[in-house]
Amino acid sequence: MAFGSAGFAAAALIAGAVVAPAANAQTNQAAGHGQDSAAKGAALAAARAAKAGIDWQDCPADWGFEKPIQCGYVTVPIDYTKPNGKTIKLAVDRIASTGTKEERQGALVYNPGGPGGSGMRFPRRVTTKNPLWVNTSKAYDFVGFDPRGVGHSAPISCIDPQEFVKAPKADPVPDSTADKNAQRKLAREYADGCAARTGRTMLAQMTTPNTARDLDVIRAALGEKKLNYLGVSYGTYLGAVYGTLFPSHVRRMIVDSVVNPARDNIWYEANLGQDVAFEGRWKDWEDWVAKNDAAFHLGTTRAAVQAKWLELRATAKKSPLGGVVGPAELLGFFQGAPYYDSSWVPVATAFSKYVAGDPQPLIDAASPDMSDTAGNITSENGNAVYTAVECTDAKWPTSWAKWDKDNTELNKKYPFLTWSNAWMNLPCATWPVKQQSPVEVRTGKGLPPVLIVQSQRDAATPYEGAVVLHQRFKGSRLITEKDAGSHGVTGLVNPCINSRVDTYLLTGKLDKSDVTCTPHATPVP
């Protein structure tokens, strides 16, 4: 599933045993000269960007960003080891800080995750007067960007978008070897489609380290000596890699809902970890639905709610609701609940209406809108980038026997997400370009204290990820939201967290030790 607030299907991680970082010299030597020449290329591209700056203009009307938000482009090399080779343009946008000249502290750059999520909506936190960001927006220009391959930044594709969203799809939980073989064929075709539609040259450069280098070029183009950064979900891994490659270029960094950056976790194990964590959070939601039986009438116990879910699933498998909503589409909609608390009420409400005899709200919510061609292009593009980055970042098992064994075992205890997550990632088993080795995330010279924020029961990025990054980034502070599990904590109202985020961004000050906060308010039906 995606690691982030992108709108496409979600992917998650769980961590194995905490691994101590290996001796740095040897670990990073493996990547060797490639990394050295990429570092030189990144420095050259940043120097050029600093000179060029950004030609800020009103945003194109069809981008959907109101004035005074402005848009522009930053040019980066496709391959940092060839800084004089082919380039692409990255779309960026910004809104100027709202405070006085004296209050301004620079630009705050945002990434929402994915991989494949666009950060371009970030400046709208100012135009929509989001109360959580009023103080920070006095001090900072809010800057968003489309990462390489995303949206307006040389978008990539793996399959025709209308074909990508078409429903109903096969039930992700296989009944037979034939079902598995059909999914394997789809995954192979998808991987081949990425090479055909995107081109191998671009596909081979769709990596987190390259996106981190892009981030440094954006920093330079903004005229900033150092980067202020807020990353959520996969954006935390982007931040961790940036902090490792450019430690002395960081001024302030907040990472929220953290991917475990251990090399052996990127990305196969991360996705298996998500399957376990999603099951736990799904049960939390079912408990809440049962507690609110007066509103939803879906059963007074978790077991009763689960029985109704299984019944719904079986009905849709036999005959897709409205001809389009089968088990795969149901999962696409229902997984919003373990992801985000903001989905608890809408998901339960649609489910409740279905059980009461009105299936239409559920059908509308879970089926694709074939007329929304622009939205479908965005969904397909997000999934293409997710796949390209995760498959190119790291080596994946190529043996189907391993995938089959691992997922068959996991599915016994954690059936909610396991197989759908497996099929989403299976293109990585037959990936058509060379897979790289992940960066050894660690503290480098000049890295300032980083603020880490994490809910304890997060499904998409399990808690252990925050603990591992905290160990690797010396001087970092961890804020734990106890007994909570929503993904993306800094966007929720919780004064214990919100005040600390403000203090850090405005003054650089952190608590003397780690902090545990009580949970934000539970949704009310």
C-alpha positions as CSV (number, residue, x, y, z in Angstrom):
1,M,0.0,0.0,0.0
2,A,1.1,3.5,-0.4
3,F,3.0,5.2,2.3
4,G,1.2,8.5,2.3
5,S,-1.7,10.7,1.8
6,A,-2.0,10.1,-1.9
7,G,-5.5,9.2,-2.9
8,F,-4.7,5.8,-4.4
9,A,-4.6,2.5,-2.6
10,A,-2.4,2.5,0.5
11,A,0.7,0.5,1.2
12,A,2.1,0.0,4.6
13,L,5.2,-1.2,6.6
14,I,6.0,-3.2,9.6
15,A,9.4,-3.6,11.1
16,G,11.3,-6.7,12.0
17,A,13.9,-6.7,14.7
18,V,15.6,-3.4,15.1
19,V,19.0,-3.6,13.3
20,A,21.9,-1.5,14.4
21,P,23.3,0.5,11.5
22,A,26.3,-1.3,9.9
23,A,29.7,0.3,9.8
24,N,29.0,3.3,7.6
25,A,32.2,3.3,5.5
26,Q,31.6,-0.2,4.1
27,T,27.9,0.1,3.7
28,N,27.9,3.1,1.6
29,Q,31.0,2.0,-0.4
30,A,28.8,-0.6,-2.0
31,A,27.0,2.1,-3.9
32,G,30.5,3.5,-4.4
33,H,31.4,5.7,-7.3
34,G,27.7,6.0,-8.5
35,Q,26.9,7.9,-5.3
36,D,30.0,10.1,-5.5
37,S,29.3,11.2,-9.1
38,A,25.6,11.7,-8.2
39,A,26.7,13.9,-5.3
40,K,28.8,16.0,-7.7
41,G,26.0,16.1,-10.2
42,A,23.6,17.3,-7.5
43,A,26.0,20.0,-6.3
44,L,26.3,21.2,-9.9
45,A,22.5,21.2,-10.5
46,A,21.9,23.0,-7.2
47,A,24.5,25.7,-8.2
48,R,22.7,26.2,-11.5
49,A,19.3,26.4,-9.8
50,A,20.5,28.9,-7.3
51,K,21.6,31.1,-10.2
52,A,18.5,30.6,-12.2
53,G,16.0,31.0,-9.3
54,I,12.3,30.4,-10.0
55,D,10.2,32.4,-12.4
56,W,7.0,32.7,-10.2
57,Q,3.8,33.3,-12.1
58,D,0.0,32.9,-11.4
59,C,-0.7,29.2,-11.5
60,P,-2.3,27.8,-14.7
61,A,-6.1,28.0,-14.3
62,D,-6.6,24.2,-14.6
63,W,-4.2,23.5,-11.8
64,G,-6.8,24.6,-9.2
65,F,-4.7,26.9,-7.0
66,E,-6.2,30.3,-6.2
67,K,-4.2,33.5,-5.9
68,P,-2.0,34.6,-4.2
69,I,-0.5,31.1,-4.6
70,Q,2.1,31.2,-7.4
71,C,3.6,28.4,-9.5
72,G,6.9,27.8,-11.3
73,Y,9.4,25.2,-12.4
74,V,12.8,23.9,-11.3
75,T,15.0,22.1,-13.9
76,V,16.8,18.9,-12.7
77,P,18.9,16.3,-14.5
78,I,17.1,12.9,-15.0
79,D,20.3,11.2,-14.1
80,Y,22.5,13.0,-11.5
81,T,25.6,11.0,-12.7
82,K,25.1,12.8,-16.0
83,P,24.3,16.4,-14.9
84,N,24.8,17.7,-18.4
85,G,22.5,15.2,-19.9
86,K,18.7,15.2,-20.3
87,T,16.7,17.3,-17.9
88,I,13.1,17.5,-16.6
89,K,11.1,20.3,-15.1
90,L,9.6,19.9,-11.6
91,A,6.5,21.9,-10.8
92,V,6.6,23.9,-7.6
93,D,4.2,26.3,-5.9
94,R,4.3,28.7,-3.0
95,I,2.5,31.2,-0.9
96,A,4.4,34.0,0.8
97,S,4.7,34.1,4.6
98,T,1.9,36.2,6.1
99,G,3.9,37.8,8.9
100,T,6.2,40.8,8.9
101,K,9.6,40.9,7.2
102,E,11.2,40.4,10.7
103,E,9.1,37.3,11.4
104,R,10.0,35.5,8.1
105,Q,12.4,32.5,8.5
106,G,12.4,31.2,4.9
107,A,10.5,28.5,3.0
108,L,8.9,25.3,4.5
109,V,8.8,22.5,1.9
110,Y,6.3,19.7,2.1
111,N,5.9,16.2,0.9
112,P,2.8,14.2,1.7
113,G,4.1,10.7,0.9
114,G,3.1,8.0,-1.6
115,P,5.6,7.6,-3.3
116,G,3.4,9.3,-5.9
117,G,1.7,12.0,-3.8
118,S,1.7,15.7,-4.9
119,G,2.6,18.3,-2.3
120,M,1.1,21.1,-4.4
121,R,-1.9,21.6,-2.1
122,F,0.3,22.6,0.8
123,P,0.0,26.4,0.2
124,R,-3.8,26.0,0.4
125,R,-3.4,25.6,4.2
126,V,-2.9,29.3,4.2
127,T,-5.6,30.4,1.7
128,T,-8.1,28.1,3.5
129,K,-7.0,29.6,6.8
130,N,-6.3,26.2,8.4
131,P,-6.1,27.1,12.1
132,L,-3.2,24.6,12.9
133,W,-0.9,26.4,10.5
134,V,-1.6,30.1,11.2
135,N,1.4,30.6,13.5
136,T,3.9,28.8,11.2
137,S,2.7,30.6,8.0
138,K,3.6,33.9,9.6
139,A,7.3,32.8,9.6
140,Y,7.5,30.6,6.4
141,D,6.6,30.6,2.8
142,F,4.7,27.4,2.3
143,V,6.1,25.5,-0.7
144,G,4.8,22.4,-2.4
145,F,6.1,20.4,-5.3
146,D,5.3,17.5,-7.6
147,P,8.1,15.0,-7.2
148,R,9.8,13.6,-10.4
149,G,7.3,11.6,-12.4
150,V,4.3,13.0,-10.5
151,G,1.5,15.3,-11.8
152,H,3.0,18.3,-13.6
153,S,6.6,17.1,-13.2
154,A,7.3,14.9,-16.3
155,P,4.5,12.5,-15.3
156,I,5.0,8.8,-15.8
157,S,2.5,6.0,-16.6
158,C,2.3,2.2,-16.7
159,I,-1.2,1.5,-18.0
160,D,-4.1,3.3,-19.7
161,P,-5.8,5.3,-16.9
162,Q,-9.3,4.3,-17.8
163,E,-8.2,0.6,-17.9
164,F,-6.5,1.2,-14.5
165,V,-9.6,2.3,-12.7
166,K,-12.1,-0.1,-14.5
167,A,-14.2,-2.2,-12.2
168,P,-14.9,-4.8,-11.0
169,K,-11.5,-6.3,-10.6
170,A,-10.8,-9.9,-9.5
171,D,-11.1,-10.6,-5.8
172,P,-7.6,-10.1,-4.4
173,V,-7.9,-13.1,-2.1
174,P,-7.2,-16.1,-4.4
175,D,-9.3,-19.3,-4.3
176,S,-6.9,-21.3,-6.5
177,T,-3.5,-21.5,-8.2
178,A,-5.3,-20.3,-11.3
179,D,-6.4,-17.1,-9.5
180,K,-2.8,-16.5,-8.4
181,N,-1.4,-17.1,-11.9
182,A,-3.9,-14.6,-13.3
183,Q,-2.7,-12.0,-10.8
184,R,1.0,-12.8,-11.6
185,K,0.3,-12.3,-15.3
186,L,-1.3,-8.9,-14.5
187,A,1.7,-7.9,-12.4
188,R,4.1,-8.9,-15.2
189,E,2.1,-6.9,-17.8
190,Y,2.0,-3.9,-15.5
191,A,5.8,-4.0,-15.0
192,D,6.3,-4.2,-18.8
193,G,3.8,-1.4,-19.3
194,C,5.9,0.8,-17.0
195,A,8.9,0.3,-19.3
196,A,6.9,0.8,-22.5
197,R,4.9,3.9,-21.4
198,T,7.6,5.6,-19.3
199,G,10.8,4.5,-21.0
200,R,13.6,2.7,-19.3
201,T,15.9,5.8,-19.0
202,M,13.4,7.6,-16.8
203,L,12.2,4.5,-15.0
204,A,15.8,3.6,-13.9
205,Q,16.1,7.1,-12.3
206,M,12.8,7.0,-10.3
207,T,14.4,6.6,-6.9
208,T,14.2,8.1,-3.4
209,P,17.8,9.3,-3.5
210,N,17.2,11.1,-6.8
211,T,14.0,12.7,-5.3
212,A,16.2,13.8,-2.3
213,R,18.7,15.4,-4.8
214,D,15.7,17.1,-6.5
215,L,14.7,18.4,-3.1
216,D,18.2,20.0,-2.7
217,V,18.0,21.6,-6.1
218,I,14.6,23.0,-5.2
219,R,16.1,24.4,-1.9
220,A,18.8,26.1,-4.0
221,A,16.3,27.5,-6.5
222,L,14.3,29.0,-3.6
223,G,17.4,30.9,-2.6
224,E,17.6,29.0,0.7
225,K,20.9,28.1,2.3
226,K,19.3,25.4,4.3
227,L,16.1,23.4,4.0
228,N,13.0,23.5,6.3
229,Y,11.1,20.4,5.6
230,L,7.8,18.6,6.6
231,G,7.4,15.1,5.4
232,V,4.5,12.7,6.1
233,S,4.5,8.9,5.5
234,Y,6.8,8.1,2.6
235,G,7.8,11.8,2.9
236,T,9.5,10.7,6.2
237,Y,11.7,8.3,4.2
238,L,12.4,11.0,1.7
239,G,13.4,13.3,4.6
240,A,15.6,10.5,6.2
241,V,17.5,10.0,2.9
242,Y,17.8,13.8,2.4
243,G,19.1,14.2,5.9
244,T,21.7,11.4,5.3
245,L,22.8,12.7,1.9
246,F,22.7,16.4,2.8
247,P,23.0,16.6,6.6
248,S,24.6,20.1,6.7
249,H,21.8,21.5,4.4
250,V,19.0,20.8,7.0
251,R,17.7,23.7,9.2
252,R,14.5,22.2,10.6
253,M,12.9,18.9,9.8
254,I,9.7,17.3,11.0
255,V,8.8,13.8,10.0
256,D,5.3,12.5,10.7
257,S,4.2,8.8,10.5
258,V,7.5,7.3,9.9
259,V,8.7,4.6,7.4
260,N,11.3,2.3,9.1
261,P,14.4,3.3,7.1
262,A,16.4,0.1,7.9
263,R,17.8,-1.1,4.6
264,D,16.5,-4.6,5.0
265,N,13.0,-3.1,5.5
266,I,13.0,-1.2,2.1
267,W,10.5,-2.2,0.6
268,Y,9.4,-5.8,0.6
269,E,9.5,-6.2,4.4
270,A,7.9,-2.8,4.9
271,N,4.8,-3.9,2.9
272,L,4.5,-7.2,4.8
273,G,4.7,-5.2,8.0
274,Q,1.8,-3.1,6.9
275,D,-0.4,-6.2,6.5
276,V,0.0,-6.9,10.3
277,A,-0.6,-3.3,11.4
278,F,-3.6,-2.8,9.1
279,E,-5.3,-5.8,10.7
280,G,-4.8,-4.3,14.2
281,R,-6.2,-0.9,13.1
282,W,-9.1,-2.5,11.3
283,K,-10.1,-4.2,14.6
284,D,-9.9,-0.8,16.4
285,W,-12.4,0.6,13.8
286,E,-14.7,-2.4,14.3
287,D,-14.6,-1.9,18.1
288,W,-15.6,1.7,17.6
289,V,-18.4,0.7,15.2
290,A,-19.7,-1.8,17.8
291,K,-19.5,0.8,20.5
292,N,-21.6,3.1,18.4
293,D,-24.2,0.5,17.5
294,A,-27.0,3.0,18.2
295,A,-25.9,5.0,15.2
296,F,-24.8,2.3,12.8
297,H,-26.8,-0.9,13.8
298,L,-23.9,-3.2,12.5
299,G,-23.6,-5.2,15.8
300,T,-22.6,-4.6,19.4
301,T,-19.3,-6.6,19.2
302,R,-16.3,-6.6,16.9
303,A,-17.2,-10.2,15.9
304,A,-20.7,-9.1,14.9
305,V,-19.3,-6.2,12.8
306,Q,-16.7,-8.5,11.2
307,A,-19.4,-11.1,10.3
308,K,-21.4,-8.4,8.5
309,W,-18.2,-7.3,6.6
310,L,-17.5,-10.9,5.5
311,E,-21.1,-11.3,4.5
312,L,-20.9,-8.1,2.4
313,R,-17.7,-9.3,0.8
314,A,-19.2,-12.7,-0.1
315,T,-22.3,-11.0,-1.6
316,A,-20.2,-8.7,-3.7
317,K,-18.0,-11.5,-4.8
318,K,-21.0,-13.5,-6.0
319,S,-22.6,-10.5,-7.7
320,P,-20.8,-7.2,-7.7
321,L,-23.0,-4.4,-6.2
322,G,-24.4,-2.2,-9.0
323,G,-22.4,-4.4,-11.4
324,V,-19.1,-2.7,-10.4
325,V,-18.3,-3.1,-6.7
326,G,-16.7,-6.4,-5.9
327,P,-14.4,-7.4,-3.1
328,A,-11.4,-5.4,-4.6
329,E,-13.5,-2.2,-4.8
330,L,-14.9,-2.7,-1.3
331,L,-11.4,-3.0,0.0
332,G,-10.3,0.1,-1.8
333,F,-13.1,2.0,0.1
334,F,-13.0,0.3,3.5
335,Q,-9.2,0.5,3.9
336,G,-9.7,4.3,4.4
337,A,-11.0,3.5,7.9
338,P,-7.7,1.8,9.2
339,Y,-5.7,4.5,7.4
340,Y,-7.4,7.7,8.7
341,D,-9.8,8.4,11.6
342,S,-11.5,11.0,9.3
343,S,-12.8,8.0,7.3
344,W,-14.4,6.2,10.3
345,V,-17.8,7.9,10.1
346,P,-18.1,8.0,6.3
347,V,-17.2,4.3,5.9
348,A,-19.4,3.2,8.7
349,T,-22.3,5.3,7.4
350,A,-22.2,3.8,3.9
351,F,-21.9,0.3,5.4
352,S,-24.8,1.0,7.7
353,K,-27.0,2.2,4.9
354,Y,-26.2,-0.8,2.8
355,V,-27.2,-3.2,5.6
356,A,-30.4,-1.2,6.2
357,G,-31.3,-1.8,2.5
358,D,-29.9,1.2,0.7
359,P,-26.8,0.0,-1.3
360,Q,-26.5,3.2,-3.4
361,P,-24.2,5.3,-1.1
362,L,-21.8,2.4,-0.8
363,I,-21.8,1.8,-4.6
364,D,-21.2,5.5,-5.3
365,A,-18.4,5.6,-2.8
366,A,-16.6,2.4,-3.9
367,S,-17.0,2.5,-7.7
368,P,-14.8,4.4,-10.1
369,D,-16.1,7.5,-11.9
370,M,-15.3,6.7,-15.5
371,S,-16.3,10.2,-16.6
372,D,-13.6,11.8,-14.3
373,T,-10.8,11.3,-16.8
374,A,-8.6,13.9,-15.1
375,G,-9.0,12.2,-11.7
376,N,-8.3,8.8,-13.3
377,I,-5.1,10.0,-14.9
378,T,-4.0,11.3,-11.4
379,S,-4.8,7.9,-9.8
380,E,-3.0,5.9,-12.4
381,N,0.0,8.3,-12.3
382,G,0.2,8.0,-8.5
383,N,0.2,4.3,-8.7
384,A,2.8,4.3,-11.4
385,V,5.2,6.5,-9.3
386,Y,4.5,4.4,-6.2
387,T,5.5,1.2,-8.1
388,A,8.4,2.8,-10.0
389,V,10.1,4.2,-6.8
390,E,9.6,1.2,-4.6
391,C,10.6,-1.3,-7.3
392,T,13.7,0.7,-8.4
393,D,14.8,1.7,-4.9
394,A,15.7,-1.7,-3.7
395,K,16.1,-5.4,-4.7
396,W,12.9,-7.4,-4.4
397,P,12.5,-11.2,-4.2
398,T,12.2,-12.6,-7.7
399,S,11.0,-16.1,-6.6
400,W,7.2,-16.5,-6.8
401,A,7.6,-19.3,-4.2
402,K,8.8,-16.8,-1.6
403,W,6.0,-14.3,-2.3
404,D,3.4,-17.1,-2.2
405,K,4.7,-18.6,1.0
406,D,5.0,-15.3,2.8
407,N,1.6,-14.0,1.9
408,T,-0.2,-17.3,2.3
409,E,1.2,-17.5,5.9
410,L,0.4,-13.8,6.7
411,N,-3.1,-14.1,5.2
412,K,-4.1,-16.7,7.8
413,K,-3.9,-14.2,10.7
414,Y,-4.0,-10.9,8.8
415,P,-6.5,-11.3,6.0
416,F,-7.8,-7.7,5.7
417,L,-5.0,-6.4,3.4
418,T,-2.4,-9.1,2.8
419,W,-3.2,-10.3,-0.7
420,S,-4.2,-7.0,-2.2
421,N,-1.0,-5.5,-0.9
422,A,1.0,-8.4,-2.4
423,W,-0.6,-7.9,-5.9
424,M,0.0,-4.1,-5.7
425,N,3.8,-4.8,-5.2
426,L,4.3,-7.9,-7.3
427,P,5.4,-5.9,-10.4
428,C,8.7,-5.5,-8.5
429,A,9.4,-9.2,-8.9
430,T,9.8,-8.8,-12.7
431,W,10.9,-5.2,-12.7
432,P,12.5,-4.3,-16.1
433,V,15.3,-1.9,-14.9
434,K,18.2,-2.4,-12.5
435,Q,17.1,-2.4,-8.8
436,Q,19.4,-0.3,-6.5
437,S,20.5,-0.6,-2.9
438,P,18.8,1.6,-0.3
439,V,20.8,4.4,1.4
440,E,22.1,3.6,4.9
441,V,20.2,6.2,6.9
442,R,22.3,7.7,9.6
443,T,23.4,11.0,11.3
444,G,25.9,13.0,9.3
445,K,28.0,16.0,10.2
446,G,25.9,19.1,10.7
447,L,22.5,17.4,11.0
448,P,20.4,19.4,13.5
449,P,17.9,17.8,15.9
450,V,14.9,16.4,13.9
451,L,11.3,16.3,15.3
452,I,9.6,12.9,14.9
453,V,5.8,12.5,15.4
454,Q,4.1,9.2,15.4
455,S,0.8,7.6,16.5
456,Q,1.2,4.3,18.4
457,R,-1.2,2.3,16.3
458,D,-0.5,3.6,12.8
459,A,-1.3,1.0,10.1
460,A,0.5,2.4,7.1
461,T,3.7,3.1,8.9
462,P,3.9,1.0,12.1
463,Y,5.3,2.6,15.3
464,E,8.7,0.8,15.1
465,G,9.7,3.0,12.1
466,A,9.7,6.1,14.3
467,V,11.8,4.3,17.0
468,V,14.4,3.1,14.4
469,L,14.7,6.6,12.8
470,H,14.9,8.1,16.3
471,Q,17.9,5.8,17.0
472,R,19.6,6.7,13.8
473,F,19.2,10.5,13.9
474,K,21.2,11.6,16.9
475,G,19.6,14.4,18.9
476,S,16.1,13.8,17.4
477,R,13.0,13.9,19.6
478,L,10.1,11.5,19.4
479,I,6.5,12.6,20.2
480,T,4.2,9.5,20.5
481,E,0.5,9.9,20.3
482,K,-0.6,7.1,22.6
483,D,-3.6,4.9,21.9
484,A,-4.2,6.6,18.6
485,G,-3.6,5.2,15.1
486,S,-4.5,7.8,12.5
487,H,-1.9,8.2,9.7
488,G,-0.6,11.8,9.5
489,V,-0.6,13.3,13.0
490,T,0.5,16.9,12.4
491,G,-2.8,17.6,10.5
492,L,-5.0,16.6,13.5
493,V,-6.1,18.8,16.4
494,N,-4.1,17.7,19.4
495,P,-2.7,20.7,21.4
496,C,0.0,18.5,23.0
497,I,1.4,17.9,19.5
498,N,0.3,21.1,17.6
499,S,2.0,23.4,20.2
500,R,5.3,21.5,19.9
501,V,5.3,21.5,16.1
502,D,4.8,25.3,16.2
503,T,7.5,25.8,18.9
504,Y,10.0,23.7,16.9
505,L,9.4,25.5,13.6
506,L,9.3,28.9,15.1
507,T,12.2,28.6,17.6
508,G,14.1,25.4,16.8
509,K,13.5,24.3,20.4
510,L,12.6,20.7,21.4
511,D,11.7,19.1,24.7
512,K,14.6,17.9,26.8
513,S,13.3,14.3,26.4
514,D,10.8,12.4,24.3
515,V,7.1,13.2,24.9
516,T,4.0,11.0,25.1
517,C,0.7,12.7,24.2
518,T,-2.8,11.5,24.9
519,P,-4.8,10.7,21.8
520,H,-6.8,13.3,19.7
521,A,-10.6,13.1,20.0
522,T,-12.2,9.9,18.7
523,P,-14.6,10.6,15.8
524,V,-18.2,11.0,16.8
525,P,-21.0,9.5,14.6
